[in-house]
XYZ file of C-alpha atoms in Angstrom:
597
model
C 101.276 58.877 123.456
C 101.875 59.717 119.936
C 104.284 58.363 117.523
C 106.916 61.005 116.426
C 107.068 61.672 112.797
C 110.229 62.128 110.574
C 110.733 65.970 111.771
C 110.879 64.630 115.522
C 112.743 61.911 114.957
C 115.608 64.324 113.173
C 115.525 66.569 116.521
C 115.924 63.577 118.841
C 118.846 62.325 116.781
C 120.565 65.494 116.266
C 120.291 65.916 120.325
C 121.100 62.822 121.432
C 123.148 61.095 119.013
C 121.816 58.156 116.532
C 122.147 55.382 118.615
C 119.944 56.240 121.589
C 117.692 58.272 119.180
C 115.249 55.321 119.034
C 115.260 54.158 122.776
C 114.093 57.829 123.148
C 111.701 58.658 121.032
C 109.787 55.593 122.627
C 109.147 57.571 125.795
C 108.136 61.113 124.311
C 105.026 62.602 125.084
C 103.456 65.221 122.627
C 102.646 68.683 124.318
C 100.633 71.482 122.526
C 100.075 74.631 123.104
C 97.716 77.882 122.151
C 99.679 81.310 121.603
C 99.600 83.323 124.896
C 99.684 79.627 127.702
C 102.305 78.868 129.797
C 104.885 75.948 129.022
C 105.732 76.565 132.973
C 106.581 79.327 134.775
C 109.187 80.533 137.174
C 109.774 78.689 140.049
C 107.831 75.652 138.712
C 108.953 71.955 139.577
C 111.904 71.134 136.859
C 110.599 67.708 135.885
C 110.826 67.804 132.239
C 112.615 68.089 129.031
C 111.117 69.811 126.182
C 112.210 70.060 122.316
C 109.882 72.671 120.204
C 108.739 71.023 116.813
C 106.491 73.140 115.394
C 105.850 77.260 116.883
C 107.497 79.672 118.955
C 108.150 80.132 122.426
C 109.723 83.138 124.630
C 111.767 82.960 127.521
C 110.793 85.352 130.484
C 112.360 86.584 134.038
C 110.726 87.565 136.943
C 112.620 90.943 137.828
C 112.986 92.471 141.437
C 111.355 95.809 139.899
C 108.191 93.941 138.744
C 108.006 93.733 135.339
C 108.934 90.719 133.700
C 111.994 90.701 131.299
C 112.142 89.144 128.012
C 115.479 86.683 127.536
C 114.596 85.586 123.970
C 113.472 83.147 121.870
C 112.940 79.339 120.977
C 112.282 78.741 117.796
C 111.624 74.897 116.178
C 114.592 72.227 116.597
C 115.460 73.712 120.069
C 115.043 72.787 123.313
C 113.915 73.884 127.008
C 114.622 72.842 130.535
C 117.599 70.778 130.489
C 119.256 71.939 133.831
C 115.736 71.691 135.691
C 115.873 67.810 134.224
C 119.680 66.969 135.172
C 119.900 68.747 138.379
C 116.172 68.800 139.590
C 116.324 72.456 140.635
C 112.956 74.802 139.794
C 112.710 76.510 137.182
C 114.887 79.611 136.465
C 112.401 81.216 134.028
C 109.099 80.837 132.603
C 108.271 79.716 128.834
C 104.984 80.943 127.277
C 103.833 80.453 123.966
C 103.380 83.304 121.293
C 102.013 81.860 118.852
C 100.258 77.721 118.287
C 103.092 75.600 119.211
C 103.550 71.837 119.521
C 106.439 70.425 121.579
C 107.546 66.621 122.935
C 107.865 66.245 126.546
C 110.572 63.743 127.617
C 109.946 63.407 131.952
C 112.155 62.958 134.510
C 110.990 59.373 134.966
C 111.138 58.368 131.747
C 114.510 60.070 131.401
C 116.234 57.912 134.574
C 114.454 54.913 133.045
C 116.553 55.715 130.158
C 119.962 56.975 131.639
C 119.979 53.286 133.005
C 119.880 51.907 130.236
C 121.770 54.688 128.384
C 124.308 56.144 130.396
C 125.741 58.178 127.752
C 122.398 59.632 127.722
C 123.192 61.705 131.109
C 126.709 62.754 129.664
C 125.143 64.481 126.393
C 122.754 65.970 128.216
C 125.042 68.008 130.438
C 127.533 67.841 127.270
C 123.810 70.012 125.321
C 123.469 72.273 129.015
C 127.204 73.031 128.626
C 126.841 74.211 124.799
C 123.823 76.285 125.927
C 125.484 78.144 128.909
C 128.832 79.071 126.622
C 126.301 80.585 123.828
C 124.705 83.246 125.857
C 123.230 84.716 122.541
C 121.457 81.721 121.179
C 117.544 82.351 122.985
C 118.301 86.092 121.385
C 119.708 84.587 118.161
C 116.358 82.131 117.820
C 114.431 85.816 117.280
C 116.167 85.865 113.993
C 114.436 82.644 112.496
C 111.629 83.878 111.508
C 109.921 82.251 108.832
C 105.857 82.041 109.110
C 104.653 86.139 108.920
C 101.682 87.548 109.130
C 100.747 90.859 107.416
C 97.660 93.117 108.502
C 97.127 95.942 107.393
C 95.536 98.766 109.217
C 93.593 100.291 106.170
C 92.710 99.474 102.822
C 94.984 102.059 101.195
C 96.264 100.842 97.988
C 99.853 101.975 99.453
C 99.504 99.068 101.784
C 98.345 96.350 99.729
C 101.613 97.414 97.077
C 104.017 97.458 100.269
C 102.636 93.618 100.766
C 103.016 92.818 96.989
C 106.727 94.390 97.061
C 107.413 92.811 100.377
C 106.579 89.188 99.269
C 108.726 89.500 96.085
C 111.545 90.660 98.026
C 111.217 87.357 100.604
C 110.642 85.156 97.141
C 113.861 86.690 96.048
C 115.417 85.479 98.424
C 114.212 81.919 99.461
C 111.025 79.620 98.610
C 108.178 81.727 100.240
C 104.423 80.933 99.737
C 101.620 83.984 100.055
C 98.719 83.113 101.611
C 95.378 85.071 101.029
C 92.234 83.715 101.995
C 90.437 84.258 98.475
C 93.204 82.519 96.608
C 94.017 79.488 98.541
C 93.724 76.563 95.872
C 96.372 78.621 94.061
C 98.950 77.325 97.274
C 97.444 73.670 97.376
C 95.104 74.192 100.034
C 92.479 71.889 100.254
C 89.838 74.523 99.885
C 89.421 76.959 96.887
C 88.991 80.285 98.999
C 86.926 81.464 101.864
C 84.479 84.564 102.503
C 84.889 86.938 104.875
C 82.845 85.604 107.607
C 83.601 81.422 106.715
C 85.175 79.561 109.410
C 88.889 78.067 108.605
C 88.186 74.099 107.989
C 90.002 71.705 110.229
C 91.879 70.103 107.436
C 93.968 73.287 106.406
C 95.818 73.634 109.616
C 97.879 70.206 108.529
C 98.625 71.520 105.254
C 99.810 74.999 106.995
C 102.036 72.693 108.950
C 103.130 70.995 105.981
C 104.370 74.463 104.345
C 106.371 75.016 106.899
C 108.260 72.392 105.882
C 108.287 73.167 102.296
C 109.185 76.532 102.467
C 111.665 78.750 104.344
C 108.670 81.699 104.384
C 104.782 80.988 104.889
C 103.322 84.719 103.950
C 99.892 84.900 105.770
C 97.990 88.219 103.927
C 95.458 88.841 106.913
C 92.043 91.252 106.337
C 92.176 94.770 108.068
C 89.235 93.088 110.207
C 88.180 90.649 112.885
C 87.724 87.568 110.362
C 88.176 84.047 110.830
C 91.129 83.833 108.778
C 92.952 86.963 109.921
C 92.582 84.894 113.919
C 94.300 81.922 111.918
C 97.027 83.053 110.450
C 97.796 85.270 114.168
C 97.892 82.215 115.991
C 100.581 81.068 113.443
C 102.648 83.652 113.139
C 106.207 84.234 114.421
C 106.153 87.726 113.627
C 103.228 90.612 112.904
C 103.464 93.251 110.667
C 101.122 95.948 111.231
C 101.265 98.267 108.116
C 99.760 101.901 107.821
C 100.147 105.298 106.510
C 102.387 107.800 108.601
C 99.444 109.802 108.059
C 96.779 107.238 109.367
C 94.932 107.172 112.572
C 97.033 105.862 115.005
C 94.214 104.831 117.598
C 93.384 101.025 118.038
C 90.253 99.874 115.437
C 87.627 98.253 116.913
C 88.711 95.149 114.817
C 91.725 95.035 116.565
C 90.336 95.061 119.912
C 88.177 92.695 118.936
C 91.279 90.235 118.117
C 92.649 91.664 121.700
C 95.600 92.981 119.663
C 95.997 96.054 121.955
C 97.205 94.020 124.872
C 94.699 91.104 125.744
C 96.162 88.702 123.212
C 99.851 88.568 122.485
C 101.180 88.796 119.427
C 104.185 87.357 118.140
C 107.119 89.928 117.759
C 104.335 93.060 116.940
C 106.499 95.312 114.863
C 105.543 98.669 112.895
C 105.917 99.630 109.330
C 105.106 102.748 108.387
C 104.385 103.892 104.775
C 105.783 107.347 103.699
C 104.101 108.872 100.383
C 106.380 111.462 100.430
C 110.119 110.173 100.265
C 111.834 113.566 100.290
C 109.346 115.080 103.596
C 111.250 114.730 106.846
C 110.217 111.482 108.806
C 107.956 112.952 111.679
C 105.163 112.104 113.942
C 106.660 108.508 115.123
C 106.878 108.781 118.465
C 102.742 108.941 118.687
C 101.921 105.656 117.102
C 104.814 103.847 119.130
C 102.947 105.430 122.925
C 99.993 104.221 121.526
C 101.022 100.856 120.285
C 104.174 99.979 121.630
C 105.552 97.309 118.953
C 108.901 95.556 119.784
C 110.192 97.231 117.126
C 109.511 99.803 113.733
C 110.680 100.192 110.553
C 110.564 103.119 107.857
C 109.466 102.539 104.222
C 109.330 105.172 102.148
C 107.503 105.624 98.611
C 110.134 104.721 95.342
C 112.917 103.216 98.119
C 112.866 99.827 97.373
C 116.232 99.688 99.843
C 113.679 100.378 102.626
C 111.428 97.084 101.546
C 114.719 95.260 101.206
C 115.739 96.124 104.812
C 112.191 95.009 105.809
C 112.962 91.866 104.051
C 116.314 91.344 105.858
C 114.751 91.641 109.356
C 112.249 89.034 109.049
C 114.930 86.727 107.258
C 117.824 87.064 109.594
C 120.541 88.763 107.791
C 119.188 92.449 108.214
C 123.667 94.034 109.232
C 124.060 95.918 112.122
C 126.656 98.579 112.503
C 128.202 99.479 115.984
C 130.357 102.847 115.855
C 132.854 102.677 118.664
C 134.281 105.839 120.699
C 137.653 107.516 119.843
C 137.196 110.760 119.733
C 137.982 112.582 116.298
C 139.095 109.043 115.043
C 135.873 108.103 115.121
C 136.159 110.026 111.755
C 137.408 106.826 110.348
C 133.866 105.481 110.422
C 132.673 107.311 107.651
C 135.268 105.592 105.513
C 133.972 102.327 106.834
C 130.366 103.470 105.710
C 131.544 104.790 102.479
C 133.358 101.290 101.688
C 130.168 99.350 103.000
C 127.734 101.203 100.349
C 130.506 101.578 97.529
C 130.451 97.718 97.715
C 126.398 97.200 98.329
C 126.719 95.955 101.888
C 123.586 97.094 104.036
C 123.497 98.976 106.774
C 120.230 98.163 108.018
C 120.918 99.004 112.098
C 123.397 101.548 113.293
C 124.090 101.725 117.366
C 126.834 104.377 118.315
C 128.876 105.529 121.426
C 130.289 108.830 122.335
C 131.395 109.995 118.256
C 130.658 106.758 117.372
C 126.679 108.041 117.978
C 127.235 111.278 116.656
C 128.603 110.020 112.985
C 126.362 107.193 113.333
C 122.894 109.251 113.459
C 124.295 111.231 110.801
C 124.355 107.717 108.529
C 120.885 106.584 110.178
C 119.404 110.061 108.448
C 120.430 108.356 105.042
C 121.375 110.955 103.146
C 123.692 109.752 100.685
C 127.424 109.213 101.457
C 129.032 112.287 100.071
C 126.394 114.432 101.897
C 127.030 113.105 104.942
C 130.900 113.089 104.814
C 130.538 117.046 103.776
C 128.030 117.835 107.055
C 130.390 115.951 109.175
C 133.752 117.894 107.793
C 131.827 120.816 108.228
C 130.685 120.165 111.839
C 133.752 118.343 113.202
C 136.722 120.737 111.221
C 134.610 123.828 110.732
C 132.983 124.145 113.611
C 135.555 122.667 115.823
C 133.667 121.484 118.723
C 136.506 120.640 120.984
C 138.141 124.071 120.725
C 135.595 125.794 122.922
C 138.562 125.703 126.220
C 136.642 127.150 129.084
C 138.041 127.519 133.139
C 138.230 124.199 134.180
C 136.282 124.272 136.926
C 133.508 121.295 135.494
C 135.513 120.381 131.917
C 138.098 121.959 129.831
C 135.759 122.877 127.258
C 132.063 124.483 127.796
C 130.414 122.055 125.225
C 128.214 125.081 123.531
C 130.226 124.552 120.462
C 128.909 120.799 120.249
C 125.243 121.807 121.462
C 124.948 123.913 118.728
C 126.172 121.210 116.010
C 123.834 118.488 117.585
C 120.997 121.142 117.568
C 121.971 122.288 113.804
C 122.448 119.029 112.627
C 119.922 116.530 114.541
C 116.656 118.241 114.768
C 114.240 115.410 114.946
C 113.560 112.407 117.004
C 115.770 109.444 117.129
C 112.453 106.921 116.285
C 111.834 109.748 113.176
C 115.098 108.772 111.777
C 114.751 106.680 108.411
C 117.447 104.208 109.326
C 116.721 102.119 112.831
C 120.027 103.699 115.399
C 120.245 103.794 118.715
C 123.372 105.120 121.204
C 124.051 104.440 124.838
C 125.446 107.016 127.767
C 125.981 106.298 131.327
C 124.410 107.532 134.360
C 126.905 109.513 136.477
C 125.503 108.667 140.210
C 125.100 104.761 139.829
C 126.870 103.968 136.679
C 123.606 102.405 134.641
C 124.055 102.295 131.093
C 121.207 104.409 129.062
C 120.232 102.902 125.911
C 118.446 105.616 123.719
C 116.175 104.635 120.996
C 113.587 107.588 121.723
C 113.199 111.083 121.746
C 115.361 114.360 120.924
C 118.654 112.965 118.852
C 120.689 115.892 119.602
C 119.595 115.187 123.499
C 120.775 111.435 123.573
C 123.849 112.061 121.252
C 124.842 115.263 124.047
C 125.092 112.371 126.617
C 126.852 109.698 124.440
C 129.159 112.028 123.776
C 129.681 113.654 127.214
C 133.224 112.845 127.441
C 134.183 112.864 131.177
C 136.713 115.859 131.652
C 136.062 117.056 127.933
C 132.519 118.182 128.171
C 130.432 118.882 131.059
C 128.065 116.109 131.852
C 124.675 116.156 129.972
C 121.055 115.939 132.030
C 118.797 113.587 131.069
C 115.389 112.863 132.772
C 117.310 115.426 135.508
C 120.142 113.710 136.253
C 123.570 113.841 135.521
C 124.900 111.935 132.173
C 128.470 110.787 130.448
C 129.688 109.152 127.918
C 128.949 105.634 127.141
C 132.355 104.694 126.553
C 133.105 104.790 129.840
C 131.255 101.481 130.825
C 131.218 100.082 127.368
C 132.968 101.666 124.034
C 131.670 98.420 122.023
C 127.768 98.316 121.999
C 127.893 94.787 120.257
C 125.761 93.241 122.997
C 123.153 96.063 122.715
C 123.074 95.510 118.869
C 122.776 91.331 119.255
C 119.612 91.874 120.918
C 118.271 94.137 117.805
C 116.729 91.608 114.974
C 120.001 91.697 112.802
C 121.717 88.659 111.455
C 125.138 89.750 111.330
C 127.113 92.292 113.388
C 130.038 94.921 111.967
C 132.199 96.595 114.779
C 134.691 98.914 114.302
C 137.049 99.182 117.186
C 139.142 102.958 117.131
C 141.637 101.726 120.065
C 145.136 101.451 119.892
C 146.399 98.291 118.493
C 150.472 98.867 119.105
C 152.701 99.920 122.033
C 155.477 102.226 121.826
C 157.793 103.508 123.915
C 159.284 107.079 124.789
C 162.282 108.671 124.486
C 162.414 109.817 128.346
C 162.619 108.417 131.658
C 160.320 110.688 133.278
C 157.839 113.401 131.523
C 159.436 116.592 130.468
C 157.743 119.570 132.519
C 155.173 121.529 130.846
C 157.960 124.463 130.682
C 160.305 121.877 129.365
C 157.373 120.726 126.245
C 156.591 124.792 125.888
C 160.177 125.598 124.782
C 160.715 122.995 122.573
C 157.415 124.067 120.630
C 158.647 127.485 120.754
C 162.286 127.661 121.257
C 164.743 127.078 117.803
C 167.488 124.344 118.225
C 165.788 123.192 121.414
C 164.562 119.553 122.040
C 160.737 118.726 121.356
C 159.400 116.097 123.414
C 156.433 113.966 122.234
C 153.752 113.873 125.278
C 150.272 113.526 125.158
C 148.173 116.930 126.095
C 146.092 117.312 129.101
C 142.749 116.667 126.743
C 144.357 113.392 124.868
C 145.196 111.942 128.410
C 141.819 112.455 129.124
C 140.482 111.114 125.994
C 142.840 107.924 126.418
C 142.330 107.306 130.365
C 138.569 107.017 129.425
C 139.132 104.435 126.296
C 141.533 102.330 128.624
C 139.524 101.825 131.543
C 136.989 99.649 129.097
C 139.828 98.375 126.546
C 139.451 95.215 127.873
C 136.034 94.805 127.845
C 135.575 96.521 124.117
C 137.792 93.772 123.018
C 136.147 91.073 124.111
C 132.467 92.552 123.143
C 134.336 93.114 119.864
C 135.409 89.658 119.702
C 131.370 88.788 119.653
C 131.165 90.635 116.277
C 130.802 88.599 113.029
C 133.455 91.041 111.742
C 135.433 93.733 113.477
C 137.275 95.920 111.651
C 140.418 98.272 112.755
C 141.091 100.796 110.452
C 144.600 102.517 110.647
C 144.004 105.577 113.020
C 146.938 104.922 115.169
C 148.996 107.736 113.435
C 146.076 110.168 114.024
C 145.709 112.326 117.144
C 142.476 111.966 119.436
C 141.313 115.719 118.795
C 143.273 115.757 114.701
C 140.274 116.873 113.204
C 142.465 119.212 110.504
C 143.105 115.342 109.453
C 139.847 115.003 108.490
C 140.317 113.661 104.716
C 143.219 111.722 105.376
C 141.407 109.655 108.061
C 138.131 109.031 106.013
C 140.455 108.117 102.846
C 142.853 105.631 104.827
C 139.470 103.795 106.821
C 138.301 103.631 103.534
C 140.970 102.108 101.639
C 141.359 99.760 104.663
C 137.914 98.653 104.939
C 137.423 98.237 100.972
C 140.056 95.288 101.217
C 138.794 93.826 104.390
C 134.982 94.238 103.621
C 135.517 92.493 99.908
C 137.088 89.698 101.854
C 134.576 88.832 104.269
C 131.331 89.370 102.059
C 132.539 86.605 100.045
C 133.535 83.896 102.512
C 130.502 85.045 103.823
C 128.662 83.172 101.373
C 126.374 86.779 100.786
């Protein structure tokens, strides 16, 4: 049984409170694990409490289709099994390893020993279970800590090793971060100079590897693009791989890397893909092939003379990378390019953008990053030139055919969704079962023609051959989908009404009663909601409740003034974009600075 040192003692306190942190850390037992084994799996005997000192773990569910589903993360100062402990019930999911991880075990024996002693003991602990049930995001928040990182590149390219070199600045620009690289060593402290290719890692650096980790927020390892002792290490320490190449490169598996059993023997902690663009004005193509053939958690874009790009890189690994979800509201949704022209007027990042129904639409156009004046002009021209919900029809299947948006999603959004420079995804729902679709691959103009399938409005879109609607009408807030992306803070912007009214009339006028007073002189006009705005407004209503409590979730959400603004007013184009913006300006300047940013 080994003694716990000043890090363990800090988790045991903070946990259990001061005064039975000693009594505790009497009867811990020290655990360690290798990246890839099995804390305990599904269904095991819950006989144990476990806090994570040093390492990573993830959190995985059997599913009835059977594949295993990832819940998250725990990352160092956390803890694991506290219901199977207090209520002696198996265990509702397993916890493997990723990477080298070294916990303390405190058992169910030594726990009642305790609890008699300590009855308070019992009370924090369900008091801990309690906190853990109410903050359904935390194993998904613990994905944002990242702080040791390996980088391998896949070449040699000089384009790689200057990605690294930019990379690390941007991490040492923002916190104490130490690079690693196993010919410079001594530089860090280590107690060897440097090693060759082929040396074996001594014994006596993993210690001081621990010890960084406590010294600094990142630990940089820079691995070799080959099987080498040192590129092994600093995998088995890593909370997160980079794997950095050319777009251009060869997107097949080196014999290196099988070597390592990168391409699916060996796991590796939170595998994500950067690829390097030479080229920043070429069109982003071609992604789609690496990610069948390597399937990271995740990619990112860089391209040549953007040092945004490397900053958003950055971001990600640190935890404050800002995600952007783009509620529906039909042509108010046009009030979400103000919000994007206020968030880059006042250097606020948009580093993810996830959309629904118009929300998708105007939010692919800001994931193609084109400036902000660009894409307000493409979307006036698309949404008031092309006037895509003018295209009336026999309503038979909708009151409009929907050729008049096919052809702006076609014109506009002629590449894949993973080609897109800026990480974006949308959702759409399933018409036979209700299932929500979450697209992050494939055709854009394909998974923005369901998102935006309005029920009633446009016919239904077919994906995979079956029948598609707009995601809005399950869930007009994607902030859930967006917490599970690797972004530190969340912006929503909610388009729903935030006032009641009421009407001049005790019953609705007749539709000959409305056509005379828009006709007729010196005859009364009555205000009532068309056949399409009904529509529009049946579908936001039937998830209002459910949009404001997702919004709720949001580190900010943000409700610029449409209310004055019809649901198909696209002639009010300017006006819309000008009042979000104003709006959002004074809200935005607000936040980022209690914020602490």
């Amino acid at each position: 049984m080994n003694t716990p040192g000043e890090h363990t003692q800090n988790i045991i306190r903070d946990y259990f409170g001061a005064g039975a942190g000693e009594a505790v850390m009497q009867r811990l037992e020290t655990v360690s694990l290798a990246g890839g084994d099995w804390l305990f799996r599904q269904g095991d005997p819950g006989d144990s409490l476990y806090f994570l000192v040093r390492g990573r773990l993830q959190v995985w569910l059997d599913s009835s289709s059977g594949e295993p589903r990832l819940l998250g993360e725990v990352a160092p100062g956390e803890s694991v099994g506290e219901v199977g402990l207090l209520t002696g019930e198996a265990r509702s999911a397993g916890i493997r390893a990723i990477r080298d991880s070294r916990l303390i075990r405190l058992g169910r024996d030594a726990f009642e020993a305790l609890a008699a002693e300590h009855p308070a003991l019992v009370m924090k602990l369900a008091a801990n279970m309690a906190q853990l049930v109410q903050k359904g995001n935390q194993r998904a928040a613990a994905a944002r800590k990242l702080s040791t990182i390996a980088l391998l590149p896949l070449s040699g390219d000089p384009t790689v090793g200057a990605f690294c070199d930019d990379l690390c600045q941007s991490l040492e620009s923002m916190a104490s971060a130490v690079r690693l690289q196993r010919g410079e060593l001594g530089h860090a402290g280590a107690p060897v100079d440097a090693l060759e290719e082929n040396d074996p890692v001594p014994e006596a650096v993993l210690p001081w590897l621990h010890s960084l980790e406590d010294e600094h927020r990142f630990v940089i390892y820079q691995c070799d693009p080959a099987a080498t002792p040192w590129t092994r290490l600093a995998l088995r320490q890593a909370d997160i791989v980079l794997f950095i190449c050319e777009s251009t490169g060869d997107v097949s598996w080196r014999d290196w890397e099988r070597e390592l059993e990168l391409d699916g023997g060996q796991p590796a902690a939170r595998p994500t893909l950067v690829l390097l663009h030479s080229d920043p004005a070429a069109p982003i193509a071609g992604t789609r092939t690496w990610l069948e053939a390597r399937q990271p958690e995740f990619h990112l874009h860089v391209r040549a003379g953007r040092p945004d790009d490397v900053a958003r890189v950055a971001r990600t690994i640190a935890g404050s990378a800002v995600g952007l979800v783009l509620a529906g509201g039909a042509a108010r949704g046009i009030a979400h390019l103000g919000v994007f022209k206020a968030m880059r007027e006042l250097g606020i990042p948009v580093d993810w953008i996830g959309g629904v129904s118009i929300g998708s639409i105007l939010g692919a156009g800001m994931a193609m990053d084109l400036g902000i004046e660009e894409t307000i002009a493409s979307a006036r021209a698309a949404l008031v030139g092309q006037k895509p919900f003018s295209d009336y029809t026999l309503p038979i299947i909708s009151l409009t055919r929907g050729r008049r948006m096919d052809r702006i999603l076609a014109e506009y959004f002629g590449q894949d969704i993973e080609d897109l420079p800026l990480p974006f995804f949308c959702i759409s729902c399933t018409l036979d079962d209700g299932a929500l679709n979450v697209h992050e691959h494939g055709p854009t103009a394909t998974a923005l023609r369901a998102s935006a399938s309005m029920p009633g409005i446009f016919p239904p879109a077919v994906v995979d051959r079956r029948l598609t609607v707009d995601g809005s009408v399950i869930n007009n807030m994607p902030v859930d989908v967006m917490q599970q992306k690797p972004v530190g803070q969340v912006i929503a912007v909610d388009l729903s009404s935030q006032k009641t009214y009421e009407v001049p009339y005790d019953s609705v006028p007749s539709p000959w009663a409305v056509l005379r007073g828009q006709w007729l002189p010196f005859t009364r006009r009555h205000r009532v909601p068309g056949l399409m705005t009904t529509l529009l407004k049946g579908t936001e209503l039937g998830t209002l409740a459910r949009a404001q409590e997702l919004g709720r979730q949001a580190d900010l959400l943000l409700h610029p003034p449409v209310r004055k603004f019809g649901m198909t007013e696209v002639k009010a184009f300017d006006r819309m974009v000008e009042d979000s913006y104003r709006y959002t300006l004074e809200e935005l300047s607000r936040w980022w600075e209690t914020s602490g940013r």
